[in-house]
mmCIF file of C-alpha atoms in Angstrom:
data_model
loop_
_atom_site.group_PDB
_atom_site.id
_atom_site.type_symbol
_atom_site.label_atom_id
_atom_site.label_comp_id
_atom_site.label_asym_id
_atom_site.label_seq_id
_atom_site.Cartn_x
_atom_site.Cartn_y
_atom_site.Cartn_z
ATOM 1 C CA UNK D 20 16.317 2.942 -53.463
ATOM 2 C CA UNK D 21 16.812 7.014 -53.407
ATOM 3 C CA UNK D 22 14.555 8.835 -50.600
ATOM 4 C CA UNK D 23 14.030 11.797 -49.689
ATOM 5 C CA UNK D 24 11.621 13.671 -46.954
ATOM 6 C CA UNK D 25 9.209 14.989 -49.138
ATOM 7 C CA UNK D 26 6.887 17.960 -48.896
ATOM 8 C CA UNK D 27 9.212 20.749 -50.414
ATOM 9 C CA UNK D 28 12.053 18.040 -50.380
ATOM 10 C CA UNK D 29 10.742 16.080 -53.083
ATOM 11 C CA UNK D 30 12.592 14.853 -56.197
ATOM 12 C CA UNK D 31 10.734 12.960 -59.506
ATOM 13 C CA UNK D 32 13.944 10.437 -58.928
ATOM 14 C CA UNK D 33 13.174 9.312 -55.172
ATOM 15 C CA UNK D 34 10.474 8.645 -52.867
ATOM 16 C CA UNK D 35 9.540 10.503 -50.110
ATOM 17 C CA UNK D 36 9.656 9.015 -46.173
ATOM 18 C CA UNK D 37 9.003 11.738 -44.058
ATOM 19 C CA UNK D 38 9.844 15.069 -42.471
ATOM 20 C CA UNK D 39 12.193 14.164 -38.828
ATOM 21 C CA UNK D 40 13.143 11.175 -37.678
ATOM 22 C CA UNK D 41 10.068 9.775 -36.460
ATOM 23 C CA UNK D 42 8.343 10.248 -39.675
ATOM 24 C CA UNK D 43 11.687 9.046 -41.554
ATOM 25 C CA UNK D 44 11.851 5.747 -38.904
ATOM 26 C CA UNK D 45 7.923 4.646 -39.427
ATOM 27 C CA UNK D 46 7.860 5.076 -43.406
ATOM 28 C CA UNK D 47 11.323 3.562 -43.897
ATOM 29 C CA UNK D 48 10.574 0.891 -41.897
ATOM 30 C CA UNK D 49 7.323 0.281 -43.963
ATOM 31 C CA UNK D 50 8.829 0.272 -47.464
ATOM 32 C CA UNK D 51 12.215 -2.084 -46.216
ATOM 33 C CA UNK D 52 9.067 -4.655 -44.877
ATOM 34 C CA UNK D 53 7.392 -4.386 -48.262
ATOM 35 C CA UNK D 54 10.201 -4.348 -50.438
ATOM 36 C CA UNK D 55 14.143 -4.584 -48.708
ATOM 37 C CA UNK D 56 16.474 -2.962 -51.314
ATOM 38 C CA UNK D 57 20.014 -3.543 -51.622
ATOM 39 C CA UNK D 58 20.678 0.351 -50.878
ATOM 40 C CA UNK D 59 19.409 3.253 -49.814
ATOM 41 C CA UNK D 60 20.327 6.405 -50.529
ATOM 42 C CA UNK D 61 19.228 9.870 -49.059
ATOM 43 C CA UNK D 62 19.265 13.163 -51.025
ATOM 44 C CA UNK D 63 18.160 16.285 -48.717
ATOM 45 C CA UNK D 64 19.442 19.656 -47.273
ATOM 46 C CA UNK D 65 21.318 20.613 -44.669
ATOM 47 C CA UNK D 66 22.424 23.622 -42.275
ATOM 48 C CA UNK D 67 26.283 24.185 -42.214
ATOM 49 C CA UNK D 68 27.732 24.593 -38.580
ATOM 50 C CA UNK D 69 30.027 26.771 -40.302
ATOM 51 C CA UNK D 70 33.078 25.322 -42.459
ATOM 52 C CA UNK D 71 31.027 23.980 -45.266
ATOM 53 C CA UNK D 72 29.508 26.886 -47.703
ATOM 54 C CA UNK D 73 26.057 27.654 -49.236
ATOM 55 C CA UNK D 74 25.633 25.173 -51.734
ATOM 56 C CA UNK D 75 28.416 22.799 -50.969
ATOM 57 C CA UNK D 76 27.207 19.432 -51.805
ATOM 58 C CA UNK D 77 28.222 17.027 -49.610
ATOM 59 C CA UNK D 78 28.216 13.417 -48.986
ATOM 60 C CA UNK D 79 28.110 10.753 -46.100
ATOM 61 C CA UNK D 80 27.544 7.599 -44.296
ATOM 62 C CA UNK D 81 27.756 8.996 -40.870
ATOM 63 C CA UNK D 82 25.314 10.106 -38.635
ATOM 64 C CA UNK D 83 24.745 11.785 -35.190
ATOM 65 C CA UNK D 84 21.939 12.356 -32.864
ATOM 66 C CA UNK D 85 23.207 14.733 -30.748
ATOM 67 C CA UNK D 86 21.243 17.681 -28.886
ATOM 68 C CA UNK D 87 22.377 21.224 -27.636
ATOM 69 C CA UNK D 88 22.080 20.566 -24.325
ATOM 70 C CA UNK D 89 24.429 18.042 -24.348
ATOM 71 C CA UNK D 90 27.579 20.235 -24.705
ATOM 72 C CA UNK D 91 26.377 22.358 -21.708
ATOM 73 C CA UNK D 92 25.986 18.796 -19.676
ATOM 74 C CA UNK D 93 22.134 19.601 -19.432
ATOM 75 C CA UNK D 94 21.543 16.196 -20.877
ATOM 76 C CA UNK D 95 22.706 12.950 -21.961
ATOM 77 C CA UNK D 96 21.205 9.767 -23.884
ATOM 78 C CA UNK D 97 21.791 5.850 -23.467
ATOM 79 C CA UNK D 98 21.164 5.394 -26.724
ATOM 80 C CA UNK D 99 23.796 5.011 -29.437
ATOM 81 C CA UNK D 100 24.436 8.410 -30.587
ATOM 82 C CA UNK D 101 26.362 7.778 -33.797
ATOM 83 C CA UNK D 102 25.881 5.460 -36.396
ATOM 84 C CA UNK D 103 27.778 4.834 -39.904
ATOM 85 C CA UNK D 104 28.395 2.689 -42.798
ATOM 86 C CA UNK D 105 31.656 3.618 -43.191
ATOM 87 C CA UNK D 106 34.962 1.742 -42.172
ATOM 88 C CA UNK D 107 36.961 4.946 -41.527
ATOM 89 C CA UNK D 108 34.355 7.515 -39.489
ATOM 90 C CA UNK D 109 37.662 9.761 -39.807
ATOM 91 C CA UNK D 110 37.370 10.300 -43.452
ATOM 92 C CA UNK D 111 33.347 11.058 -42.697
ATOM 93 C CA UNK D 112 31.632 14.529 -42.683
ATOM 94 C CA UNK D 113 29.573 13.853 -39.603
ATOM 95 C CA UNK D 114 25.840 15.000 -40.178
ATOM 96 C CA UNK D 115 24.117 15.788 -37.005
ATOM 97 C CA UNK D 116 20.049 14.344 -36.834
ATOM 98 C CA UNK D 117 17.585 16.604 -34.235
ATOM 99 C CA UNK D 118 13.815 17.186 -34.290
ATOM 100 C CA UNK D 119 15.087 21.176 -33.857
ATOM 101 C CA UNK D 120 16.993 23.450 -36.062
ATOM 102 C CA UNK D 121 19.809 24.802 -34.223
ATOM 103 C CA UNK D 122 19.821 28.617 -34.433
ATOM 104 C CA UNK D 123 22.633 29.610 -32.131
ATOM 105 C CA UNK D 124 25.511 29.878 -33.973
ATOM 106 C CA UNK D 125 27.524 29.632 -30.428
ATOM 107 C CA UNK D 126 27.348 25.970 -30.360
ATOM 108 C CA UNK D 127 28.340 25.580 -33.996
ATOM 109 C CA UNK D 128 32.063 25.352 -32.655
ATOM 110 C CA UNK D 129 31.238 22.050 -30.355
ATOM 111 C CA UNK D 130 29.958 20.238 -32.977
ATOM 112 C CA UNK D 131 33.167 20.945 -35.491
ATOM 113 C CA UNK D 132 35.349 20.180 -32.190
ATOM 114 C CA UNK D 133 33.244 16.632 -33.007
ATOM 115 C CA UNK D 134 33.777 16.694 -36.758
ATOM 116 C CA UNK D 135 30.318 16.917 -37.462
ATOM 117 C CA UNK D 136 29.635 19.829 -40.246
ATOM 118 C CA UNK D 137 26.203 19.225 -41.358
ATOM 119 C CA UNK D 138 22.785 19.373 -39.639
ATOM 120 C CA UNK D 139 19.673 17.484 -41.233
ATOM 121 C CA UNK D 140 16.687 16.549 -39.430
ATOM 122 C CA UNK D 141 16.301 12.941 -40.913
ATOM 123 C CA UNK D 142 19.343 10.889 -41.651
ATOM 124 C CA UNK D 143 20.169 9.926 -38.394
ATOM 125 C CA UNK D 144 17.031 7.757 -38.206
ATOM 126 C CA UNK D 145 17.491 6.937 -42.005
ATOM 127 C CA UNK D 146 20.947 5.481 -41.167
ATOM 128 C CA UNK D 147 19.345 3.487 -38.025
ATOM 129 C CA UNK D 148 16.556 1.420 -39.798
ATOM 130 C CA UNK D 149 19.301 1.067 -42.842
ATOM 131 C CA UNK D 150 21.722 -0.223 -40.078
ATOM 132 C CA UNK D 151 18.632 -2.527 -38.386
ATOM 133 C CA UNK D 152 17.728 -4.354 -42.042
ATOM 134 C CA UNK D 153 21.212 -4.901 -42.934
ATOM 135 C CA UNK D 154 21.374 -2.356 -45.792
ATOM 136 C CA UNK D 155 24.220 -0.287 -47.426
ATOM 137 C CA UNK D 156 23.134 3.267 -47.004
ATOM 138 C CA UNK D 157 24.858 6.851 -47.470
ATOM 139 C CA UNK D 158 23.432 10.358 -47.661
ATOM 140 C CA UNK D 159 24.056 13.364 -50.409
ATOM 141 C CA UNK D 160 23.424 16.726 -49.096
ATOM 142 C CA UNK D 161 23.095 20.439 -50.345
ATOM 143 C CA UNK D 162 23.930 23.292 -48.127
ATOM 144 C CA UNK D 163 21.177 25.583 -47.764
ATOM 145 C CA UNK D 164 22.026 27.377 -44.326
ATOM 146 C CA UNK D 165 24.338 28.306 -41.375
ATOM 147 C CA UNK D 166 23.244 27.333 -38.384
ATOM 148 C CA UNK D 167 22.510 30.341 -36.751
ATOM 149 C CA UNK D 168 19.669 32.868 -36.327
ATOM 150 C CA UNK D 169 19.029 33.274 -39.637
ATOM 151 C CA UNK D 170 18.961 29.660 -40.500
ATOM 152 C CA UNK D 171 14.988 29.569 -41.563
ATOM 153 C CA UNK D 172 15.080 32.975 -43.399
ATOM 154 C CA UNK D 173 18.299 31.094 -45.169
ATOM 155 C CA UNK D 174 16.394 28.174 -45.622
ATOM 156 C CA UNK D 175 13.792 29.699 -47.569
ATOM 157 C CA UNK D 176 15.629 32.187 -49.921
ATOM 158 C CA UNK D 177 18.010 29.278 -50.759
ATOM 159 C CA UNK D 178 15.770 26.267 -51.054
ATOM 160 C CA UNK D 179 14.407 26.600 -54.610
ATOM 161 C CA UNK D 180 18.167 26.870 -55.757
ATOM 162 C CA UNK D 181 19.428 24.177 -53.830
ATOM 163 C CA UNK D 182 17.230 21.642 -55.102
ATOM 164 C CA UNK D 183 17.494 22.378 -58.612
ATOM 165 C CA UNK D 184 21.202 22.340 -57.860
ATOM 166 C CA UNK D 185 21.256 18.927 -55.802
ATOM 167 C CA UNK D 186 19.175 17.819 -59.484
ATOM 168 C CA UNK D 187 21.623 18.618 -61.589
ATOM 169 C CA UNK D 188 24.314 17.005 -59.533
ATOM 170 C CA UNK D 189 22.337 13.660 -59.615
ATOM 171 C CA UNK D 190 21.471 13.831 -62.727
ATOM 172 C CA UNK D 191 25.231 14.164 -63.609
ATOM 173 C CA UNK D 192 26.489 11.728 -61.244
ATOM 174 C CA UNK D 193 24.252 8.730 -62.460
#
């Protein structure tokens, strides 16, 4: 099964589950009930903390849910922050799940101290229901922003571009 968030994230080849990961969580959960399929794959965008370039198309089977204020100590979570599909996380481009954009480009270095290059709201919670009905999952993203204050202005000017490219690629990859 290919998802994808939907709204201006939508693709003829995939259905969409939501914008953030309560959104993702609820409608993913739904459609696995209904119908479990064998895989799921996620196609989206994503905000570069600063290694990977506009357009880079990227792909993954890692996840983190990690906030801001944890790399000032200002918070911390009992939950389990990172999940993957993958047998060697050190091969894995780390994408980083919030329910904010991050638009200081200051903290960009503590998450590539991590390994994690990528920011996208929904594939942390995309990975967890995956991971909770037993199903192979991984993620292919398109770089639309930095992660810094421009990162919605970005966003915007880039979008249309990035999904016809992210198209293209799975068109050609299928």
């Amino acid at each position: 099964m290919i998802i994808c968030a939907g709204e201006s994230e939508q693709f003829d080849f995939a259905v969409p589950v939501g914008i953030g990961m309560t959104d993702v969580a609820i409608n993913l959960t739904a459609l696995c009930i209904e119908n479990p399929p064998e895989f799921i794959l996620f196609v989206g965008t994503a905000g570069s903390y600063g290694e990977k370039n506009i357009f880079d198309i990227i792909e993954s089977c890692t996840a983190t849910n990690i906030e801001n204020s944890f790399f000032s100590g200002a918070s911390y979570t009992p939950i389990e922050y990172m999940v993957t599909t993958s047998e060697d996380v050190s091969r894995e481009t780390l994408i980083n799940s919030s329910h904010y954009i991050t638009t200081d480009e200051t903290v960009s270095k503590y998450y590539l101290e991590k390994n994690i290059h990528l920011e996208n709201m929904e594939y942390y919670a995309v990975l967890k229901v995956a991971k909770k009905f037993g199903i192979r999952a991984r993620g292919i993203f398109i770089v639309t922003n930095y992660c810094d204050k421009n990162a919605h202005r970005d966003f915007i000017k880039n979008h249309k571009e990035a999904m016809k490219k992210l198209t293209e690629h799975m068109i050609q990859t299928q």
